mmCIF file of C-alpha atoms and ligand atoms in Angstrom:
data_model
loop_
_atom_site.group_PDB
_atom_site.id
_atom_site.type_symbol
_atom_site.label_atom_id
_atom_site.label_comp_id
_atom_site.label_asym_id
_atom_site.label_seq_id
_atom_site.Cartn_x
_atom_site.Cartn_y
_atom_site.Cartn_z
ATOM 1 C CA UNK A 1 -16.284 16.880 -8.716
ATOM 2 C CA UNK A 2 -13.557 14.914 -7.711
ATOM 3 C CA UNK A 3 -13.629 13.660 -3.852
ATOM 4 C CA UNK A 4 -10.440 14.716 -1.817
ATOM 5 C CA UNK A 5 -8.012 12.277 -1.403
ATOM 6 C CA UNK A 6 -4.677 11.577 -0.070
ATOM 7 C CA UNK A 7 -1.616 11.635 -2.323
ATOM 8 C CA UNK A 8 -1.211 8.329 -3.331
ATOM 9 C CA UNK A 9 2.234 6.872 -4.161
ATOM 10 C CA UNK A 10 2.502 3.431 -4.977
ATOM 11 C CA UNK A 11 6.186 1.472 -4.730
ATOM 12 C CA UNK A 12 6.657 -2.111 -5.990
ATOM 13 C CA UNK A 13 9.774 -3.680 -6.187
ATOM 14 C CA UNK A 14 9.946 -5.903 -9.782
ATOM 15 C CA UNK A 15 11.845 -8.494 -11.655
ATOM 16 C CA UNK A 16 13.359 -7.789 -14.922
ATOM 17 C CA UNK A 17 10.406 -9.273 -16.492
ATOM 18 C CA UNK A 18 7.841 -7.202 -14.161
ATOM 19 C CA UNK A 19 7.220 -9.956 -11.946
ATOM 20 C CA UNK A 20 6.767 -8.551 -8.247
ATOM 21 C CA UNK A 21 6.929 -12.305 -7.036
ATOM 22 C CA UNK A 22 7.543 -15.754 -7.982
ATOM 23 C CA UNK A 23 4.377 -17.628 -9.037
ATOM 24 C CA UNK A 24 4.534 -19.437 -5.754
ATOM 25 C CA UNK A 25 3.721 -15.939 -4.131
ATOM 26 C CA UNK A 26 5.239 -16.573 -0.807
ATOM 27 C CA UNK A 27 6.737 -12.758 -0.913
ATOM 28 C CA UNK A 28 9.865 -13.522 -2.260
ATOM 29 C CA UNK A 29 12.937 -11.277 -1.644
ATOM 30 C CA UNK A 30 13.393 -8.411 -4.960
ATOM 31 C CA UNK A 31 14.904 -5.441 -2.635
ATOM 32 C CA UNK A 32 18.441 -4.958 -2.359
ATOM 33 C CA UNK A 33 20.144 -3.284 0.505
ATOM 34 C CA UNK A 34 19.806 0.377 -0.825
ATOM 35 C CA UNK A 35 16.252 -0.518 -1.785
ATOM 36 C CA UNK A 36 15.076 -1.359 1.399
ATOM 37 C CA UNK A 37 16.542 1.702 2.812
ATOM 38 C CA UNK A 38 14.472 3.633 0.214
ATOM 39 C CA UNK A 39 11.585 2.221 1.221
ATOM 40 C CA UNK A 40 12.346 2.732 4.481
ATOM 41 C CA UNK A 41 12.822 6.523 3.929
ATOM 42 C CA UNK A 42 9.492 6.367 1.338
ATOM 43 C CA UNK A 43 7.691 4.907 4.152
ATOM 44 C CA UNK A 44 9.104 7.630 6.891
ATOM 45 C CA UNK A 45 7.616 10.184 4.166
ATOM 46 C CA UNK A 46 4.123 9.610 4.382
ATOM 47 C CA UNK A 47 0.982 9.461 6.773
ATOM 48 C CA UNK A 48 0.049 6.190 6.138
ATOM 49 C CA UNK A 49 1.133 3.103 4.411
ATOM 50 C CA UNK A 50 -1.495 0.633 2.843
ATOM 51 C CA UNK A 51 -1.160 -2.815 2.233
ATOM 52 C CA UNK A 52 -3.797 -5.099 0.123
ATOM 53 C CA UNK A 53 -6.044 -7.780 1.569
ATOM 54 C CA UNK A 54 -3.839 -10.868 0.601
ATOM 55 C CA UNK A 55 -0.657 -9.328 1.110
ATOM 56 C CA UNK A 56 -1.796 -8.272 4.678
ATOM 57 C CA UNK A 57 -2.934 -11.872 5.428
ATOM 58 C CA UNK A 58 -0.393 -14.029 3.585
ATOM 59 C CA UNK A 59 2.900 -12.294 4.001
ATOM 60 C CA UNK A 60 1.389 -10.093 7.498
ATOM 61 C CA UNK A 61 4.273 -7.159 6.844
ATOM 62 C CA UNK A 62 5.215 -4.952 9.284
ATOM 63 C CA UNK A 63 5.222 -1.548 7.410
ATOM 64 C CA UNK A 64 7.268 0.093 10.083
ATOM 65 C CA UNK A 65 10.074 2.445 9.432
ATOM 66 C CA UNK A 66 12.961 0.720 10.721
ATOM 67 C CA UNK A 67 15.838 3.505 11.112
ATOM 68 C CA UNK A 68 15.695 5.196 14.047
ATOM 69 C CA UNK A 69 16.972 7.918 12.789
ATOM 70 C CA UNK A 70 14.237 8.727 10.435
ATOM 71 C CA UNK A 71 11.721 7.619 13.350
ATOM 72 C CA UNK A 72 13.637 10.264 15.532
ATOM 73 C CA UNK A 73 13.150 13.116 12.856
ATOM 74 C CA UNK A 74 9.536 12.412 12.280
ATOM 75 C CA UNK A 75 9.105 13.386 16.035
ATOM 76 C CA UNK A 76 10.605 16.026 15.442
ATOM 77 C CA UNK A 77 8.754 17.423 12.473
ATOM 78 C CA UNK A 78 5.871 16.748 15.162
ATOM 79 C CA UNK A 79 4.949 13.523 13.387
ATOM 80 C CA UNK A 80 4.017 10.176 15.287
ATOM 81 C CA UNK A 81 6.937 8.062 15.053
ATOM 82 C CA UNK A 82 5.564 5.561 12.871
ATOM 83 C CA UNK A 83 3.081 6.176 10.019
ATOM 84 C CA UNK A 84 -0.414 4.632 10.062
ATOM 85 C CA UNK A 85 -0.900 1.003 8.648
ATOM 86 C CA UNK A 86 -3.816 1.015 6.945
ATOM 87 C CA UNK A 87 -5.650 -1.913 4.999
ATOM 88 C CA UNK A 88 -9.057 -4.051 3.823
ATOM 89 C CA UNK A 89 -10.613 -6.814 4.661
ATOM 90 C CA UNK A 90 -13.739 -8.683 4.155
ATOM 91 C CA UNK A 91 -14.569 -8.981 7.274
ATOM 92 C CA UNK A 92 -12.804 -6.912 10.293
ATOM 93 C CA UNK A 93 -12.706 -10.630 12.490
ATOM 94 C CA UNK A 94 -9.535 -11.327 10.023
ATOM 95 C CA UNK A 95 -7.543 -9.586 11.306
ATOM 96 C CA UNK A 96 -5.085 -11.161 13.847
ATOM 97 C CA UNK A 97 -4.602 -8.475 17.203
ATOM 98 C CA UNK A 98 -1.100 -10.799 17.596
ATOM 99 C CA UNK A 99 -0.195 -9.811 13.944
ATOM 100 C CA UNK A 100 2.656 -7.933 12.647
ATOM 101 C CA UNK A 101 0.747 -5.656 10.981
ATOM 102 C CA UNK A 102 -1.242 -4.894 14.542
ATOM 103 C CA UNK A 103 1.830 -5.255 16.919
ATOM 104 C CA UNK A 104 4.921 -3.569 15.419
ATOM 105 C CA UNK A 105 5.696 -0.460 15.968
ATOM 106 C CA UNK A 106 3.298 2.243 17.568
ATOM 107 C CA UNK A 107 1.035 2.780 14.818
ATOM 108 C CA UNK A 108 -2.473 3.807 14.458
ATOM 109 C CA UNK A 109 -3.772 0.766 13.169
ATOM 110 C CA UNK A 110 -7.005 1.826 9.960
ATOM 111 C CA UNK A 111 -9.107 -0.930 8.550
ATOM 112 C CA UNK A 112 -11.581 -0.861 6.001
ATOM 113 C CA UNK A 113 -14.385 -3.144 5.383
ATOM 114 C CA UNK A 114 -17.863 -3.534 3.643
ATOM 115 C CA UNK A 115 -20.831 -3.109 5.138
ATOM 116 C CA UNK A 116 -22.151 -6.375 5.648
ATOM 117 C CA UNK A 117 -24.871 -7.933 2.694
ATOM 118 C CA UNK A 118 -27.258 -8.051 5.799
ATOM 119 C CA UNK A 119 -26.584 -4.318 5.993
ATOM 120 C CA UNK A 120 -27.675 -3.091 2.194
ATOM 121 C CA UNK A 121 -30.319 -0.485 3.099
ATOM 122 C CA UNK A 122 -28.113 1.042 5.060
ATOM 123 C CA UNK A 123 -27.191 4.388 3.716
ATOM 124 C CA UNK A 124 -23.535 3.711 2.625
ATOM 125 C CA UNK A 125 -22.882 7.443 3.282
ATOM 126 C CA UNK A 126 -20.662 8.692 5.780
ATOM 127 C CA UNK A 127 -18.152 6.204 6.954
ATOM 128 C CA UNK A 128 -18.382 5.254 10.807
ATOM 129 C CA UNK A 129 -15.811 3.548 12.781
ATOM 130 C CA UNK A 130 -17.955 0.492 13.782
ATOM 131 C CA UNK A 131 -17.057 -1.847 17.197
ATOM 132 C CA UNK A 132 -13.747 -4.012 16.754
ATOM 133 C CA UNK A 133 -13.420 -6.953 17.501
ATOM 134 C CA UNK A 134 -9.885 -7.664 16.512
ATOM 135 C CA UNK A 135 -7.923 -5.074 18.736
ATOM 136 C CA UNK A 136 -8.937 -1.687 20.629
ATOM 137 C CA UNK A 137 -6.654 0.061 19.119
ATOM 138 C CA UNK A 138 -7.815 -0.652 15.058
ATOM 139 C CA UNK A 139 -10.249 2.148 13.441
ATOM 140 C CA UNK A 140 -12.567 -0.177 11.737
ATOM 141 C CA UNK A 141 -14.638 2.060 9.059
ATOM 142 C CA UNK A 142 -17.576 0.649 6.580
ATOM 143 C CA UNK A 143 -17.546 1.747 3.136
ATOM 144 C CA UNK A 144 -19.033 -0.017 0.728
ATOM 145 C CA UNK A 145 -21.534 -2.924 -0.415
ATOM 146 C CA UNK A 146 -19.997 -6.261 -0.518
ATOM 147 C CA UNK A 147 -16.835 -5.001 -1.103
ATOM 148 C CA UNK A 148 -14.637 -1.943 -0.108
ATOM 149 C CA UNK A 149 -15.393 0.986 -1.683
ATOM 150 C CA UNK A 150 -12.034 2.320 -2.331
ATOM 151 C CA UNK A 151 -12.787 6.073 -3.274
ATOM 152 C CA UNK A 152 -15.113 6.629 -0.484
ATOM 153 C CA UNK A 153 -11.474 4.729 2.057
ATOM 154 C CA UNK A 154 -9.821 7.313 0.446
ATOM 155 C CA UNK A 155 -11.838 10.621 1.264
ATOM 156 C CA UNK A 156 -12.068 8.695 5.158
ATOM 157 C CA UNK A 157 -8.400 8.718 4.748
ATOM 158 C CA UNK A 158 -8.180 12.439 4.199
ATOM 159 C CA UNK A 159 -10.451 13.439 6.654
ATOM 160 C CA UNK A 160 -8.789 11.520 8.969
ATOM 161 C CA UNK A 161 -5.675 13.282 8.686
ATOM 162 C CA UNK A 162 -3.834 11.139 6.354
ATOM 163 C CA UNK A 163 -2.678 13.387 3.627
ATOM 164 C CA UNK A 164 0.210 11.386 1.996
ATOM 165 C CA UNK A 165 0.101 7.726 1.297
ATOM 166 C CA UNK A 166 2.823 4.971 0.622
ATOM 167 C CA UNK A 167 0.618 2.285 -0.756
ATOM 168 C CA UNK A 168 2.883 -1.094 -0.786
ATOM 169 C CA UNK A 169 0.780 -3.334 -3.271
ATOM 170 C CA UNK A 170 -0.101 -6.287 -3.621
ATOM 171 C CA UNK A 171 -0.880 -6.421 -7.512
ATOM 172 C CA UNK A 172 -4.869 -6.443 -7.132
ATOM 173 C CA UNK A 173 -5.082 -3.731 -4.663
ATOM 174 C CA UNK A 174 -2.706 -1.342 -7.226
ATOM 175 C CA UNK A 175 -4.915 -2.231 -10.262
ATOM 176 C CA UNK A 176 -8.373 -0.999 -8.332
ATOM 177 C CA UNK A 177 -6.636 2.252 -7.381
ATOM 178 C CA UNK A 178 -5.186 2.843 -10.752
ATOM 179 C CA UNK A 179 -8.092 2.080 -11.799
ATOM 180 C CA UNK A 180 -10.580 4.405 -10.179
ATOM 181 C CA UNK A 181 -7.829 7.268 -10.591
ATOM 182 C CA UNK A 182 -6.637 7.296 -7.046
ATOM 183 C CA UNK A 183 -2.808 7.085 -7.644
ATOM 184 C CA UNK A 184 -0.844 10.032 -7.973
ATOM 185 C CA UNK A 185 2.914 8.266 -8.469
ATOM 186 C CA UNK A 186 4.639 5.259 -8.626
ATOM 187 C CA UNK A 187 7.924 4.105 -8.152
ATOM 188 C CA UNK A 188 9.247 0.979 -9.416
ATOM 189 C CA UNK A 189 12.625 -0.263 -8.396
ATOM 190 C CA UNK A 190 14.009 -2.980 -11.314
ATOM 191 C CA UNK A 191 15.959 -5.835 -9.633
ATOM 192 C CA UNK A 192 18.089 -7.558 -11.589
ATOM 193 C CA UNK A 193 16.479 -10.967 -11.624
ATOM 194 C CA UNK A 194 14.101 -13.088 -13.788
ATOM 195 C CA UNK A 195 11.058 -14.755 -12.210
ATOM 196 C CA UNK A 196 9.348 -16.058 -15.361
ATOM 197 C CA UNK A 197 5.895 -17.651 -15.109
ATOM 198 C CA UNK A 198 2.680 -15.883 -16.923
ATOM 199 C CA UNK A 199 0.986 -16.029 -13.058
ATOM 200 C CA UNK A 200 3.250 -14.628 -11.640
ATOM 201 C CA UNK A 201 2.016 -11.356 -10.431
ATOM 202 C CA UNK A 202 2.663 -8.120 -11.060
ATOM 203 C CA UNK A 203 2.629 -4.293 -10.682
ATOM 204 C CA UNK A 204 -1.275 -4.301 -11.715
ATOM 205 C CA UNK A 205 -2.969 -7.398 -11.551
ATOM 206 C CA UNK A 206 -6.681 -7.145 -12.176
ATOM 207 C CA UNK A 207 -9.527 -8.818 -14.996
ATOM 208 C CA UNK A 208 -9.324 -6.379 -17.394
ATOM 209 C CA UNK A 209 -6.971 -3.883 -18.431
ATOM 210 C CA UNK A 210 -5.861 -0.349 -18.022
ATOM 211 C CA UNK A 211 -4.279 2.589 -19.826
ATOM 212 C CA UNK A 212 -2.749 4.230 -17.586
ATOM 213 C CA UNK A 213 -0.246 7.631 -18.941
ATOM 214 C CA UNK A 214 2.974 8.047 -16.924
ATOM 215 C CA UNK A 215 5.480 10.805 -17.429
ATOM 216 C CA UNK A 216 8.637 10.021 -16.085
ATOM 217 C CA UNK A 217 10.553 11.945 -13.799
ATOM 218 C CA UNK A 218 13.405 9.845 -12.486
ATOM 219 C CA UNK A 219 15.656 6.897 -14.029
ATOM 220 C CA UNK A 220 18.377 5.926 -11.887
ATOM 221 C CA UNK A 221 20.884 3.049 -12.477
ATOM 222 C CA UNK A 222 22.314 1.900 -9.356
ATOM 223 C CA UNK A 223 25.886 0.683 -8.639
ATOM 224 C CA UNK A 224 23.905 -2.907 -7.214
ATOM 225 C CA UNK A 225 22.392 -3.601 -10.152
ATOM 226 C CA UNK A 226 19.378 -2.122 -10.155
ATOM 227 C CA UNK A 227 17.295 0.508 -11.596
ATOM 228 C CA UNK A 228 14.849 3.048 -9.941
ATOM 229 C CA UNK A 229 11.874 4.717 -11.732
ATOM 230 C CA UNK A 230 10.013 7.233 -11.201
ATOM 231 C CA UNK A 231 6.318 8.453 -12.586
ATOM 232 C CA UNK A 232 3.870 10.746 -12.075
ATOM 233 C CA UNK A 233 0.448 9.800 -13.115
ATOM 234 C CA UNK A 234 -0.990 11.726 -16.298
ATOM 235 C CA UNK A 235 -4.587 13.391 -14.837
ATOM 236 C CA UNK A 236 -6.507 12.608 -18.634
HETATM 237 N N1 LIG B 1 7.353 -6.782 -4.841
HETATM 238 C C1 LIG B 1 6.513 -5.946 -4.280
HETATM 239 O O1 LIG B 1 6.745 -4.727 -4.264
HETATM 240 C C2 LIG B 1 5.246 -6.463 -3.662
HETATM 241 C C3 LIG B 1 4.543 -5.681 -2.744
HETATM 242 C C4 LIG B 1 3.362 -6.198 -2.199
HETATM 243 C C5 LIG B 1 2.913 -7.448 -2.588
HETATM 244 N N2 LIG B 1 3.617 -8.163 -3.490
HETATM 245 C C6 LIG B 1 3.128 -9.478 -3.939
HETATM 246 O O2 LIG B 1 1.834 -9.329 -4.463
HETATM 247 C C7 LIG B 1 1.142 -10.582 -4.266
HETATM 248 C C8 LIG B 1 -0.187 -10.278 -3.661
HETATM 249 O O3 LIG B 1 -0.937 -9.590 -4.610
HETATM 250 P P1 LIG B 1 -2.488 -9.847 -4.650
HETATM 251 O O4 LIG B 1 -2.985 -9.093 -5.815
HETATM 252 O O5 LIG B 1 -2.720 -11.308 -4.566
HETATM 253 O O6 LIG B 1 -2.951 -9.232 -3.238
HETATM 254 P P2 LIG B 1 -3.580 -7.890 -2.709
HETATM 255 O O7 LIG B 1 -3.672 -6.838 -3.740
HETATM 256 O O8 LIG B 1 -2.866 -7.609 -1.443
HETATM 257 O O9 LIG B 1 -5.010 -8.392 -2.307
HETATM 258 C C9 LIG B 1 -5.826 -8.992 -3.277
HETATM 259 C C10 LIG B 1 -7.185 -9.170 -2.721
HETATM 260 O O10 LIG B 1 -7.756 -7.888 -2.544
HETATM 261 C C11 LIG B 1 -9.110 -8.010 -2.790
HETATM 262 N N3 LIG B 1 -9.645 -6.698 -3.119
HETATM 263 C C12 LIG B 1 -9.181 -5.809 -4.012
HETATM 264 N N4 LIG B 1 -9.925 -4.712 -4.007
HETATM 265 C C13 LIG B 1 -10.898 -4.920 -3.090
HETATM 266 C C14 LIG B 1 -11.987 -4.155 -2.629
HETATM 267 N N5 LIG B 1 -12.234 -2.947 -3.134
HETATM 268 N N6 LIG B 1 -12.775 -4.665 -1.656
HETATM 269 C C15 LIG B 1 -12.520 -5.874 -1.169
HETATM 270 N N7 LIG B 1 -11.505 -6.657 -1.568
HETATM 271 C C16 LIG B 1 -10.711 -6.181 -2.510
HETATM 272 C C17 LIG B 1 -9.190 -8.949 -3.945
HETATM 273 O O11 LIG B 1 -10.444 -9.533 -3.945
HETATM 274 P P3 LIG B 1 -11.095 -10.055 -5.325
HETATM 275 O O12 LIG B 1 -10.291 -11.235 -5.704
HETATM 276 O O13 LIG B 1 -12.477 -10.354 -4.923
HETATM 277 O O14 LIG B 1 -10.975 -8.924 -6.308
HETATM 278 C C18 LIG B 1 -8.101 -9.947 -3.617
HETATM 279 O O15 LIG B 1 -8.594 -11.030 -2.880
HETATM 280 C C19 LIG B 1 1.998 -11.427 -3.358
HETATM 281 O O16 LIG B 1 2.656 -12.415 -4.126
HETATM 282 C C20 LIG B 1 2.996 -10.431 -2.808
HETATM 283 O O17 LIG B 1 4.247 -11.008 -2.522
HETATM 284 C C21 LIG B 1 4.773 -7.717 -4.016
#
């Protein structure tokens, strides 16, 4: 039986050639104006957004919703103004209180981790959120041996409230969830710019491959340049 999970939409912004950064990976700049607003918009749609471990650390994004319009009607609808940032770690002491990702906006602030090797006969069962030690505010929950256990994040997730999730890569991250069958869309927005280099990384980055089945529900070409698609996930 398939654990409950949030809807899971993942966005990536790519090159031409399906690169979502240069091979330097110091986040470079793919969005265009109207992009950013969609994201923006994407991101005021949703309960939560999740970022991967080395995109948290190495580029620490905010992940708020900038407009303050689409803050304003999120209140409205009854919602907290900003959606919940949620991400993994290795270890919960990694993550910076004076980061972005902690400090913008006033999210709720989730963080998964593995139970520690030391920990191994524990049960791994329900998830608990355990004493953190990066900032009072962050829900710190264990799932997992060694490493984060991904489905079991995502069934905290939905008993947590979060119902809908915007999950904003990096490469790694979007290959384990498309992986494990936890993504329900994804939206792709083609800039119209070559990165080159075969390390590079892109939409799924992972040892190993996939075959994943799309069906495609939007292609938009945009007056800047670039192209937006749109896919739902085939359930095989
Ligand atoms: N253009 C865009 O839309 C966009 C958006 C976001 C990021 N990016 C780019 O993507 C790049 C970052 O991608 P990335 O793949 O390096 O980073 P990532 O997906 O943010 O994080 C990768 C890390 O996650 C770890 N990981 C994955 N699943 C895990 C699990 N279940 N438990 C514990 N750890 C887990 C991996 O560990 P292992 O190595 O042990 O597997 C790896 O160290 C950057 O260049 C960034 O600019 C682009």
């Amino acid at each position: 039986v398939a654990q409950a999970r949030p809807y899971v939409l993942i966005n990536v912004a790519a090159t031409a050639d399906g690169k979502i950064d240069t091979i330097d990976r110091h986040g470079a700049a793919i969005s265009t104006e109207r992009d950013r607003r969609r994201v923006d918009a994407l991101r005021a749609s949703v309960d939560a957004v999740m970022v991967g471990p080395r995109t948290l650390l190495d580029e620490d994004p905010r992940l708020t919703v900038r407009s303050a319009e689409l803050r304003a009607e999120r209140v409205a609808r009854g919602l907290p103004e900003q959606p919940a940032k949620v991400s993994l770690l290795a270890h919960p002491g990694l993550l910076r209180p004076d980061s972005r990702f902690v400090s913008s906006g006033a999210a709720r602030i989730i963080l998964f981790v593995p139970d520690a090797p030391a920990a191994a006969g524990s049960t791994g069962g329900a998830a608990s959120p355990g004493a953190n030690p990066a900032a009072p505010a962050v829900e710190v929950y264990r799932v997992g041996i060694g490493r984060v256990d991904l489905t079991q994040a995502m069934a905290t997730l939905v008993q947590r409230g979060i119902a809908r999730m915007l999950v904003e890569g990096g490469g790694s991250l979007n290959f384990e969830l498309l992986r494990l069958g936890l993504v329900d869309e994804v939206q792709v927005f083609i800039a119209p710019l070559i990165f080159g280099g075969a390390t590079a990384p892109t939409l799924a980055d992972g040892s190993g491959g996939l075959d994943v089945r799309l069906t495609q529900t939007e292609a938009a070409v945009w007056e800047d340049g670039g192209v937006l698609l749109r896919y739902m996930v085939d359930r095989g």
